[in-house]
PDB file of C-alpha atoms and ligand atoms in Angstrom:
ATOM      1  CA  UNK A  21     -63.002  21.503 -33.955  1.00  0.00           C
ATOM      2  CA  UNK A  22     -62.670  20.775 -30.251  1.00  0.00           C
ATOM      3  CA  UNK A  23     -63.610  23.319 -27.621  1.00  0.00           C
ATOM      4  CA  UNK A  24     -59.939  23.598 -26.660  1.00  0.00           C
ATOM      5  CA  UNK A  25     -58.932  24.395 -30.242  1.00  0.00           C
ATOM      6  CA  UNK A  26     -61.759  26.877 -30.666  1.00  0.00           C
ATOM      7  CA  UNK A  27     -60.971  28.598 -27.391  1.00  0.00           C
ATOM      8  CA  UNK A  28     -57.310  28.930 -28.250  1.00  0.00           C
ATOM      9  CA  UNK A  29     -58.166  30.183 -31.713  1.00  0.00           C
ATOM     10  CA  UNK A  30     -60.454  32.909 -30.349  1.00  0.00           C
ATOM     11  CA  UNK A  31     -57.903  33.878 -27.687  1.00  0.00           C
ATOM     12  CA  UNK A  32     -55.203  34.232 -30.355  1.00  0.00           C
ATOM     13  CA  UNK A  33     -57.503  36.273 -32.600  1.00  0.00           C
ATOM     14  CA  UNK A  34     -58.370  38.508 -29.668  1.00  0.00           C
ATOM     15  CA  UNK A  35     -54.706  39.148 -28.881  1.00  0.00           C
ATOM     16  CA  UNK A  36     -54.120  39.882 -32.569  1.00  0.00           C
ATOM     17  CA  UNK A  37     -57.038  42.319 -32.714  1.00  0.00           C
ATOM     18  CA  UNK A  38     -55.757  44.067 -29.586  1.00  0.00           C
ATOM     19  CA  UNK A  39     -52.418  44.684 -31.282  1.00  0.00           C
ATOM     20  CA  UNK A  40     -54.182  45.875 -34.419  1.00  0.00           C
ATOM     21  CA  UNK A  41     -56.246  48.403 -32.484  1.00  0.00           C
ATOM     22  CA  UNK A  42     -53.449  49.526 -30.168  1.00  0.00           C
ATOM     23  CA  UNK A  43     -54.922  47.818 -27.113  1.00  0.00           C
ATOM     24  CA  UNK A  44     -52.922  45.936 -24.501  1.00  0.00           C
ATOM     25  CA  UNK A  45     -54.071  42.284 -24.709  1.00  0.00           C
ATOM     26  CA  UNK A  46     -53.744  42.036 -20.913  1.00  0.00           C
ATOM     27  CA  UNK A  47     -56.470  44.682 -20.621  1.00  0.00           C
ATOM     28  CA  UNK A  48     -59.132  42.774 -22.564  1.00  0.00           C
ATOM     29  CA  UNK A  49     -60.575  39.736 -20.804  1.00  0.00           C
ATOM     30  CA  UNK A  50     -62.134  36.878 -22.750  1.00  0.00           C
ATOM     31  CA  UNK A  51     -65.250  35.595 -21.010  1.00  0.00           C
ATOM     32  CA  UNK A  52     -66.314  32.206 -22.364  1.00  0.00           C
ATOM     33  CA  UNK A  53     -70.118  32.184 -22.358  1.00  0.00           C
ATOM     34  CA  UNK A  54     -70.949  28.578 -21.510  1.00  0.00           C
ATOM     35  CA  UNK A  55     -74.751  28.911 -21.390  1.00  0.00           C
ATOM     36  CA  UNK A  56     -75.369  26.405 -24.189  1.00  0.00           C
ATOM     37  CA  UNK A  57     -72.971  23.686 -23.018  1.00  0.00           C
ATOM     38  CA  UNK A  58     -72.477  21.309 -20.108  1.00  0.00           C
ATOM     39  CA  UNK A  59     -69.852  20.753 -17.459  1.00  0.00           C
ATOM     40  CA  UNK A  60     -67.596  18.705 -19.714  1.00  0.00           C
ATOM     41  CA  UNK A  61     -67.182  21.523 -22.239  1.00  0.00           C
ATOM     42  CA  UNK A  62     -66.489  24.006 -19.459  1.00  0.00           C
ATOM     43  CA  UNK A  63     -63.776  21.634 -18.251  1.00  0.00           C
ATOM     44  CA  UNK A  64     -62.318  21.467 -21.766  1.00  0.00           C
ATOM     45  CA  UNK A  65     -62.178  25.256 -22.012  1.00  0.00           C
ATOM     46  CA  UNK A  66     -60.654  25.520 -18.547  1.00  0.00           C
ATOM     47  CA  UNK A  67     -57.948  23.046 -19.510  1.00  0.00           C
ATOM     48  CA  UNK A  68     -57.282  25.089 -22.650  1.00  0.00           C
ATOM     49  CA  UNK A  69     -56.612  28.191 -20.570  1.00  0.00           C
ATOM     50  CA  UNK A  70     -60.004  29.826 -20.037  1.00  0.00           C
ATOM     51  CA  UNK A  71     -60.419  31.399 -16.605  1.00  0.00           C
ATOM     52  CA  UNK A  72     -63.619  33.426 -16.953  1.00  0.00           C
ATOM     53  CA  UNK A  73     -67.047  32.023 -17.778  1.00  0.00           C
ATOM     54  CA  UNK A  74     -70.415  33.680 -18.302  1.00  0.00           C
ATOM     55  CA  UNK A  75     -73.874  32.272 -17.595  1.00  0.00           C
ATOM     56  CA  UNK A  76     -77.268  33.865 -18.140  1.00  0.00           C
ATOM     57  CA  UNK A  77     -79.403  31.528 -16.012  1.00  0.00           C
ATOM     58  CA  UNK A  78     -79.028  31.281 -12.232  1.00  0.00           C
ATOM     59  CA  UNK A  79     -79.510  27.483 -12.168  1.00  0.00           C
ATOM     60  CA  UNK A  80     -76.712  26.955 -14.610  1.00  0.00           C
ATOM     61  CA  UNK A  81     -74.514  29.475 -12.828  1.00  0.00           C
ATOM     62  CA  UNK A  82     -74.932  27.534  -9.588  1.00  0.00           C
ATOM     63  CA  UNK A  83     -74.368  24.144 -11.200  1.00  0.00           C
ATOM     64  CA  UNK A  84     -71.289  25.121 -13.157  1.00  0.00           C
ATOM     65  CA  UNK A  85     -69.736  27.331 -10.484  1.00  0.00           C
ATOM     66  CA  UNK A  86     -70.097  24.449  -8.031  1.00  0.00           C
ATOM     67  CA  UNK A  87     -68.485  22.166 -10.610  1.00  0.00           C
ATOM     68  CA  UNK A  88     -65.598  24.539 -11.241  1.00  0.00           C
ATOM     69  CA  UNK A  89     -65.140  26.848  -8.258  1.00  0.00           C
ATOM     70  CA  UNK A  90     -61.579  27.590  -9.402  1.00  0.00           C
ATOM     71  CA  UNK A  91     -62.954  29.531 -12.400  1.00  0.00           C
ATOM     72  CA  UNK A  92     -64.277  33.093 -12.268  1.00  0.00           C
ATOM     73  CA  UNK A  93     -68.022  33.215 -12.886  1.00  0.00           C
ATOM     74  CA  UNK A  94     -69.921  36.090 -14.472  1.00  0.00           C
ATOM     75  CA  UNK A  95     -73.671  36.513 -14.435  1.00  0.00           C
ATOM     76  CA  UNK A  96     -74.814  38.059 -17.719  1.00  0.00           C
ATOM     77  CA  UNK A  97     -78.541  37.307 -17.755  1.00  0.00           C
ATOM     78  CA  UNK A  98     -81.836  38.780 -16.714  1.00  0.00           C
ATOM     79  CA  UNK A  99     -82.017  39.359 -12.954  1.00  0.00           C
ATOM     80  CA  UNK A 100     -85.069  38.186 -11.031  1.00  0.00           C
ATOM     81  CA  UNK A 101     -85.401  39.172  -7.379  1.00  0.00           C
ATOM     82  CA  UNK A 102     -85.962  35.668  -6.109  1.00  0.00           C
ATOM     83  CA  UNK A 103     -82.764  34.446  -7.783  1.00  0.00           C
ATOM     84  CA  UNK A 104     -80.534  37.151  -6.338  1.00  0.00           C
ATOM     85  CA  UNK A 105     -79.258  34.925  -3.479  1.00  0.00           C
ATOM     86  CA  UNK A 106     -77.932  32.359  -5.984  1.00  0.00           C
ATOM     87  CA  UNK A 107     -76.436  35.042  -8.171  1.00  0.00           C
ATOM     88  CA  UNK A 108     -74.655  36.818  -5.316  1.00  0.00           C
ATOM     89  CA  UNK A 109     -73.405  33.522  -3.906  1.00  0.00           C
ATOM     90  CA  UNK A 110     -71.633  32.562  -7.140  1.00  0.00           C
ATOM     91  CA  UNK A 111     -70.996  35.537  -9.421  1.00  0.00           C
ATOM     92  CA  UNK A 112     -67.800  37.455  -9.086  1.00  0.00           C
ATOM     93  CA  UNK A 113     -69.261  40.058 -11.451  1.00  0.00           C
ATOM     94  CA  UNK A 114     -72.892  40.750 -12.380  1.00  0.00           C
ATOM     95  CA  UNK A 115     -72.984  42.377 -15.840  1.00  0.00           C
ATOM     96  CA  UNK A 116     -76.697  42.950 -16.166  1.00  0.00           C
ATOM     97  CA  UNK A 117     -77.905  45.254 -13.411  1.00  0.00           C
ATOM     98  CA  UNK A 118     -80.279  47.950 -14.598  1.00  0.00           C
ATOM     99  CA  UNK A 119     -82.861  48.393 -11.866  1.00  0.00           C
ATOM    100  CA  UNK A 120     -82.310  50.212  -8.564  1.00  0.00           C
ATOM    101  CA  UNK A 121     -84.607  47.797  -6.735  1.00  0.00           C
ATOM    102  CA  UNK A 122     -82.364  44.890  -7.752  1.00  0.00           C
ATOM    103  CA  UNK A 123     -79.297  46.835  -6.639  1.00  0.00           C
ATOM    104  CA  UNK A 124     -80.835  47.193  -3.181  1.00  0.00           C
ATOM    105  CA  UNK A 125     -81.570  43.470  -2.988  1.00  0.00           C
ATOM    106  CA  UNK A 126     -78.086  42.587  -4.190  1.00  0.00           C
ATOM    107  CA  UNK A 127     -76.683  44.905  -1.535  1.00  0.00           C
ATOM    108  CA  UNK A 128     -78.687  43.237   1.227  1.00  0.00           C
ATOM    109  CA  UNK A 129     -77.704  39.752   0.106  1.00  0.00           C
ATOM    110  CA  UNK A 130     -74.042  40.676  -0.291  1.00  0.00           C
ATOM    111  CA  UNK A 131     -74.050  42.120   3.211  1.00  0.00           C
ATOM    112  CA  UNK A 132     -75.419  38.827   4.541  1.00  0.00           C
ATOM    113  CA  UNK A 133     -72.621  36.930   2.846  1.00  0.00           C
ATOM    114  CA  UNK A 134     -70.003  39.415   3.951  1.00  0.00           C
ATOM    115  CA  UNK A 135     -69.016  40.329   0.410  1.00  0.00           C
ATOM    116  CA  UNK A 136     -69.007  43.367  -1.784  1.00  0.00           C
ATOM    117  CA  UNK A 137     -70.714  42.481  -5.054  1.00  0.00           C
ATOM    118  CA  UNK A 138     -69.065  43.864  -8.159  1.00  0.00           C
ATOM    119  CA  UNK A 139     -71.592  44.869 -10.806  1.00  0.00           C
ATOM    120  CA  UNK A 140     -71.799  46.521 -14.200  1.00  0.00           C
ATOM    121  CA  UNK A 141     -74.733  48.669 -15.240  1.00  0.00           C
ATOM    122  CA  UNK A 142     -76.391  47.341 -18.373  1.00  0.00           C
ATOM    123  CA  UNK A 143     -77.173  50.202 -20.727  1.00  0.00           C
ATOM    124  CA  UNK A 144     -79.537  50.008 -23.679  1.00  0.00           C
ATOM    125  CA  UNK A 145     -77.478  52.212 -25.972  1.00  0.00           C
ATOM    126  CA  UNK A 146     -79.204  51.183 -29.198  1.00  0.00           C
ATOM    127  CA  UNK A 147     -82.676  51.890 -27.831  1.00  0.00           C
ATOM    128  CA  UNK A 148     -84.061  48.670 -29.333  1.00  0.00           C
ATOM    129  CA  UNK A 149     -87.188  47.599 -27.491  1.00  0.00           C
ATOM    130  CA  UNK A 150     -86.071  43.989 -27.374  1.00  0.00           C
ATOM    131  CA  UNK A 151     -82.994  44.922 -25.352  1.00  0.00           C
ATOM    132  CA  UNK A 152     -82.910  45.360 -21.626  1.00  0.00           C
ATOM    133  CA  UNK A 153     -80.890  47.982 -19.829  1.00  0.00           C
ATOM    134  CA  UNK A 154     -81.177  51.466 -18.442  1.00  0.00           C
ATOM    135  CA  UNK A 155     -81.358  54.266 -20.992  1.00  0.00           C
ATOM    136  CA  UNK A 156     -78.193  56.368 -21.294  1.00  0.00           C
ATOM    137  CA  UNK A 157     -80.187  59.334 -19.957  1.00  0.00           C
ATOM    138  CA  UNK A 158     -81.141  57.452 -16.797  1.00  0.00           C
ATOM    139  CA  UNK A 159     -77.741  55.865 -16.197  1.00  0.00           C
ATOM    140  CA  UNK A 160     -76.443  58.708 -13.961  1.00  0.00           C
ATOM    141  CA  UNK A 161     -79.388  58.324 -11.592  1.00  0.00           C
ATOM    142  CA  UNK A 162     -78.966  54.551 -11.351  1.00  0.00           C
ATOM    143  CA  UNK A 163     -75.240  54.982 -10.769  1.00  0.00           C
ATOM    144  CA  UNK A 164     -75.910  57.464  -7.966  1.00  0.00           C
ATOM    145  CA  UNK A 165     -78.393  55.067  -6.355  1.00  0.00           C
ATOM    146  CA  UNK A 166     -75.787  52.276  -6.446  1.00  0.00           C
ATOM    147  CA  UNK A 167     -73.115  54.490  -4.921  1.00  0.00           C
ATOM    148  CA  UNK A 168     -75.244  54.718  -1.772  1.00  0.00           C
ATOM    149  CA  UNK A 169     -75.034  50.937  -1.293  1.00  0.00           C
ATOM    150  CA  UNK A 170     -71.963  49.860   0.681  1.00  0.00           C
ATOM    151  CA  UNK A 171     -72.026  46.230  -0.484  1.00  0.00           C
ATOM    152  CA  UNK A 172     -72.380  46.994  -4.185  1.00  0.00           C
ATOM    153  CA  UNK A 173     -69.432  48.241  -6.196  1.00  0.00           C
ATOM    154  CA  UNK A 174     -70.094  49.498  -9.711  1.00  0.00           C
ATOM    155  CA  UNK A 175     -67.136  48.528 -11.868  1.00  0.00           C
ATOM    156  CA  UNK A 176     -68.360  49.839 -15.213  1.00  0.00           C
ATOM    157  CA  UNK A 177     -70.908  49.391 -17.975  1.00  0.00           C
ATOM    158  CA  UNK A 178     -72.219  46.636 -20.236  1.00  0.00           C
ATOM    159  CA  UNK A 179     -74.198  46.681 -23.463  1.00  0.00           C
ATOM    160  CA  UNK A 180     -75.361  44.524 -26.349  1.00  0.00           C
ATOM    161  CA  UNK A 181     -75.371  45.749 -29.936  1.00  0.00           C
ATOM    162  CA  UNK A 182     -78.056  45.060 -32.543  1.00  0.00           C
ATOM    163  CA  UNK A 183     -77.285  42.077 -34.764  1.00  0.00           C
ATOM    164  CA  UNK A 184     -76.259  42.359 -38.349  1.00  0.00           C
ATOM    165  CA  UNK A 185     -74.265  45.508 -38.984  1.00  0.00           C
ATOM    166  CA  UNK A 186     -70.662  45.887 -37.834  1.00  0.00           C
ATOM    167  CA  UNK A 187     -70.913  49.652 -38.398  1.00  0.00           C
ATOM    168  CA  UNK A 188     -73.969  49.957 -36.164  1.00  0.00           C
ATOM    169  CA  UNK A 189     -72.351  47.719 -33.531  1.00  0.00           C
ATOM    170  CA  UNK A 190     -69.271  49.934 -33.556  1.00  0.00           C
ATOM    171  CA  UNK A 191     -71.428  53.036 -33.041  1.00  0.00           C
ATOM    172  CA  UNK A 192     -73.229  51.435 -30.121  1.00  0.00           C
ATOM    173  CA  UNK A 193     -69.947  50.391 -28.499  1.00  0.00           C
ATOM    174  CA  UNK A 194     -68.467  53.839 -28.997  1.00  0.00           C
ATOM    175  CA  UNK A 195     -71.623  55.262 -27.441  1.00  0.00           C
ATOM    176  CA  UNK A 196     -71.103  53.120 -24.350  1.00  0.00           C
ATOM    177  CA  UNK A 197     -67.437  54.137 -24.109  1.00  0.00           C
ATOM    178  CA  UNK A 198     -68.434  57.777 -24.359  1.00  0.00           C
ATOM    179  CA  UNK A 199     -71.089  57.428 -21.641  1.00  0.00           C
ATOM    180  CA  UNK A 200     -68.539  55.643 -19.463  1.00  0.00           C
ATOM    181  CA  UNK A 201     -66.054  58.506 -19.838  1.00  0.00           C
ATOM    182  CA  UNK A 202     -68.740  61.049 -18.987  1.00  0.00           C
ATOM    183  CA  UNK A 203     -69.918  59.189 -15.886  1.00  0.00           C
ATOM    184  CA  UNK A 204     -66.368  58.522 -14.754  1.00  0.00           C
ATOM    185  CA  UNK A 205     -65.553  62.219 -14.990  1.00  0.00           C
ATOM    186  CA  UNK A 206     -68.229  63.002 -12.435  1.00  0.00           C
ATOM    187  CA  UNK A 207     -67.124  60.454  -9.825  1.00  0.00           C
ATOM    188  CA  UNK A 208     -64.921  60.966  -6.787  1.00  0.00           C
ATOM    189  CA  UNK A 209     -61.350  59.909  -7.645  1.00  0.00           C
ATOM    190  CA  UNK A 210     -61.348  56.725  -5.509  1.00  0.00           C
ATOM    191  CA  UNK A 211     -64.652  55.590  -7.009  1.00  0.00           C
ATOM    192  CA  UNK A 212     -63.616  56.585 -10.528  1.00  0.00           C
ATOM    193  CA  UNK A 213     -60.443  54.495 -10.209  1.00  0.00           C
ATOM    194  CA  UNK A 214     -62.545  51.327  -9.883  1.00  0.00           C
ATOM    195  CA  UNK A 215     -65.058  52.270 -12.537  1.00  0.00           C
ATOM    196  CA  UNK A 216     -62.954  50.892 -15.331  1.00  0.00           C
ATOM    197  CA  UNK A 217     -64.757  48.037 -17.107  1.00  0.00           C
ATOM    198  CA  UNK A 218     -66.584  47.986 -20.426  1.00  0.00           C
ATOM    199  CA  UNK A 219     -68.258  44.642 -21.128  1.00  0.00           C
ATOM    200  CA  UNK A 220     -69.205  44.628 -24.787  1.00  0.00           C
ATOM    201  CA  UNK A 221     -68.832  42.395 -27.834  1.00  0.00           C
ATOM    202  CA  UNK A 222     -70.014  38.855 -28.571  1.00  0.00           C
ATOM    203  CA  UNK A 223     -69.062  36.196 -31.155  1.00  0.00           C
ATOM    204  CA  UNK A 224     -70.236  38.318 -34.052  1.00  0.00           C
ATOM    205  CA  UNK A 225     -69.049  41.772 -33.060  1.00  0.00           C
ATOM    206  CA  UNK A 226     -66.195  41.509 -30.557  1.00  0.00           C
ATOM    207  CA  UNK A 227     -63.676  43.115 -32.918  1.00  0.00           C
ATOM    208  CA  UNK A 228     -65.764  46.283 -33.093  1.00  0.00           C
ATOM    209  CA  UNK A 229     -65.975  46.222 -29.309  1.00  0.00           C
ATOM    210  CA  UNK A 230     -62.205  45.873 -28.890  1.00  0.00           C
ATOM    211  CA  UNK A 231     -61.691  48.778 -31.276  1.00  0.00           C
ATOM    212  CA  UNK A 232     -64.102  50.861 -29.182  1.00  0.00           C
ATOM    213  CA  UNK A 233     -62.408  50.089 -25.852  1.00  0.00           C
ATOM    214  CA  UNK A 234     -63.952  46.875 -24.452  1.00  0.00           C
ATOM    215  CA  UNK A 235     -62.186  45.490 -21.383  1.00  0.00           C
ATOM    216  CA  UNK A 236     -64.274  42.297 -21.467  1.00  0.00           C
ATOM    217  CA  UNK A 237     -65.734  40.450 -24.430  1.00  0.00           C
ATOM    218  CA  UNK A 238     -68.432  37.814 -23.851  1.00  0.00           C
ATOM    219  CA  UNK A 239     -68.003  35.039 -26.379  1.00  0.00           C
ATOM    220  CA  UNK A 240     -70.222  31.978 -26.580  1.00  0.00           C
ATOM    221  CA  UNK A 241     -70.712  30.398 -29.982  1.00  0.00           C
ATOM    222  CA  UNK A 242     -67.245  31.111 -31.345  1.00  0.00           C
ATOM    223  CA  UNK A 243     -65.802  29.081 -28.455  1.00  0.00           C
ATOM    224  CA  UNK A 244     -68.431  26.406 -27.897  1.00  0.00           C
ATOM    225  CA  UNK A 245     -70.364  25.884 -31.126  1.00  0.00           C
ATOM    226  CA  UNK A 246     -69.066  23.802 -33.989  1.00  0.00           C
ATOM    227  CA  UNK A 247     -71.529  25.496 -36.249  1.00  0.00           C
ATOM    228  CA  UNK A 248     -70.335  29.051 -35.714  1.00  0.00           C
ATOM    229  CA  UNK A 249     -68.753  30.659 -38.778  1.00  0.00           C
ATOM    230  CA  UNK A 250     -67.870  34.305 -39.057  1.00  0.00           C
TER     231      UNK A 250
HETATM  232  C1  PLP B 307     -75.351  34.513 -25.088  1.00  0.00           C
HETATM  233  C2  PLP B 307     -74.756  35.800 -24.681  1.00  0.00           C
HETATM  234  C3  PLP B 307     -73.478  36.175 -25.130  1.00  0.00           C
HETATM  235  C4  PLP B 307     -72.656  35.339 -26.093  1.00  0.00           C
HETATM  236  O1  PLP B 307     -73.240  35.361 -27.378  1.00  0.00           O
HETATM  237  P1  PLP B 307     -72.543  34.590 -28.609  1.00  0.00           P
HETATM  238  O2  PLP B 307     -73.193  35.188 -29.794  1.00  0.00           O
HETATM  239  O3  PLP B 307     -72.854  33.152 -28.425  1.00  0.00           O
HETATM  240  O4  PLP B 307     -71.094  34.873 -28.531  1.00  0.00           O
HETATM  241  C5  PLP B 307     -72.962  37.371 -24.672  1.00  0.00           C
HETATM  242  N1  PLP B 307     -73.661  38.173 -23.849  1.00  0.00           N
HETATM  243  C6  PLP B 307     -74.888  37.851 -23.394  1.00  0.00           C
HETATM  244  C7  PLP B 307     -75.588  38.778 -22.478  1.00  0.00           C
HETATM  245  C8  PLP B 307     -75.474  36.652 -23.798  1.00  0.00           C
HETATM  246  O5  PLP B 307     -76.694  36.340 -23.355  1.00  0.00           O
END
């Protein structure tokens, strides 16, 4: 199948799942994770209607965002201090912030560029050692630290579920939604109003994420890999 066909198929399935779970399809954004493909495939997805793309490596973010500045670019990978200038220059949303020291550097860089950087806090809900993210218990402290930074705006939370069990994935996603509601309840109204995003769900588990309240799903293989089968 072509990238265009696969993209349109996933988009249709997503809209269908939204209806099934009582979600408004306009409230769940499909982010095409293009980390394994080149510029041509990004162009194919763009032509098929994709508007949001995710990258996990700064080099690729820079290359592809320069190739397609009309798209919206999301940084979903591990943050390294020395790459923060590239990330802030190109990402409209950083999904993977979990350290206060990176928040401070993002703030400084965003100030230089005259922008406010939208970020999500990555939370390790499952507690797996292989996963990055702040623990749910430490999320309030990180959120408070970010709220002190005028050029960083925390838009919500992100997580990744363990592979393999839809039931476990669903629990993890519901855990993130619950943490989000708790944190939101403690924010000032104007801040709370912008703290509205839940980035969760990938090719294998996006349906569970939609059921649990995802506002963004990050889908790579189901859009870009011929070999992906559910
Ligand atoms: C690669 C990646 C995805 C997409 O995963 P697929 O299984 O290919 O859909 C989503 N989120 C993050 C953080 C990733 O690194």
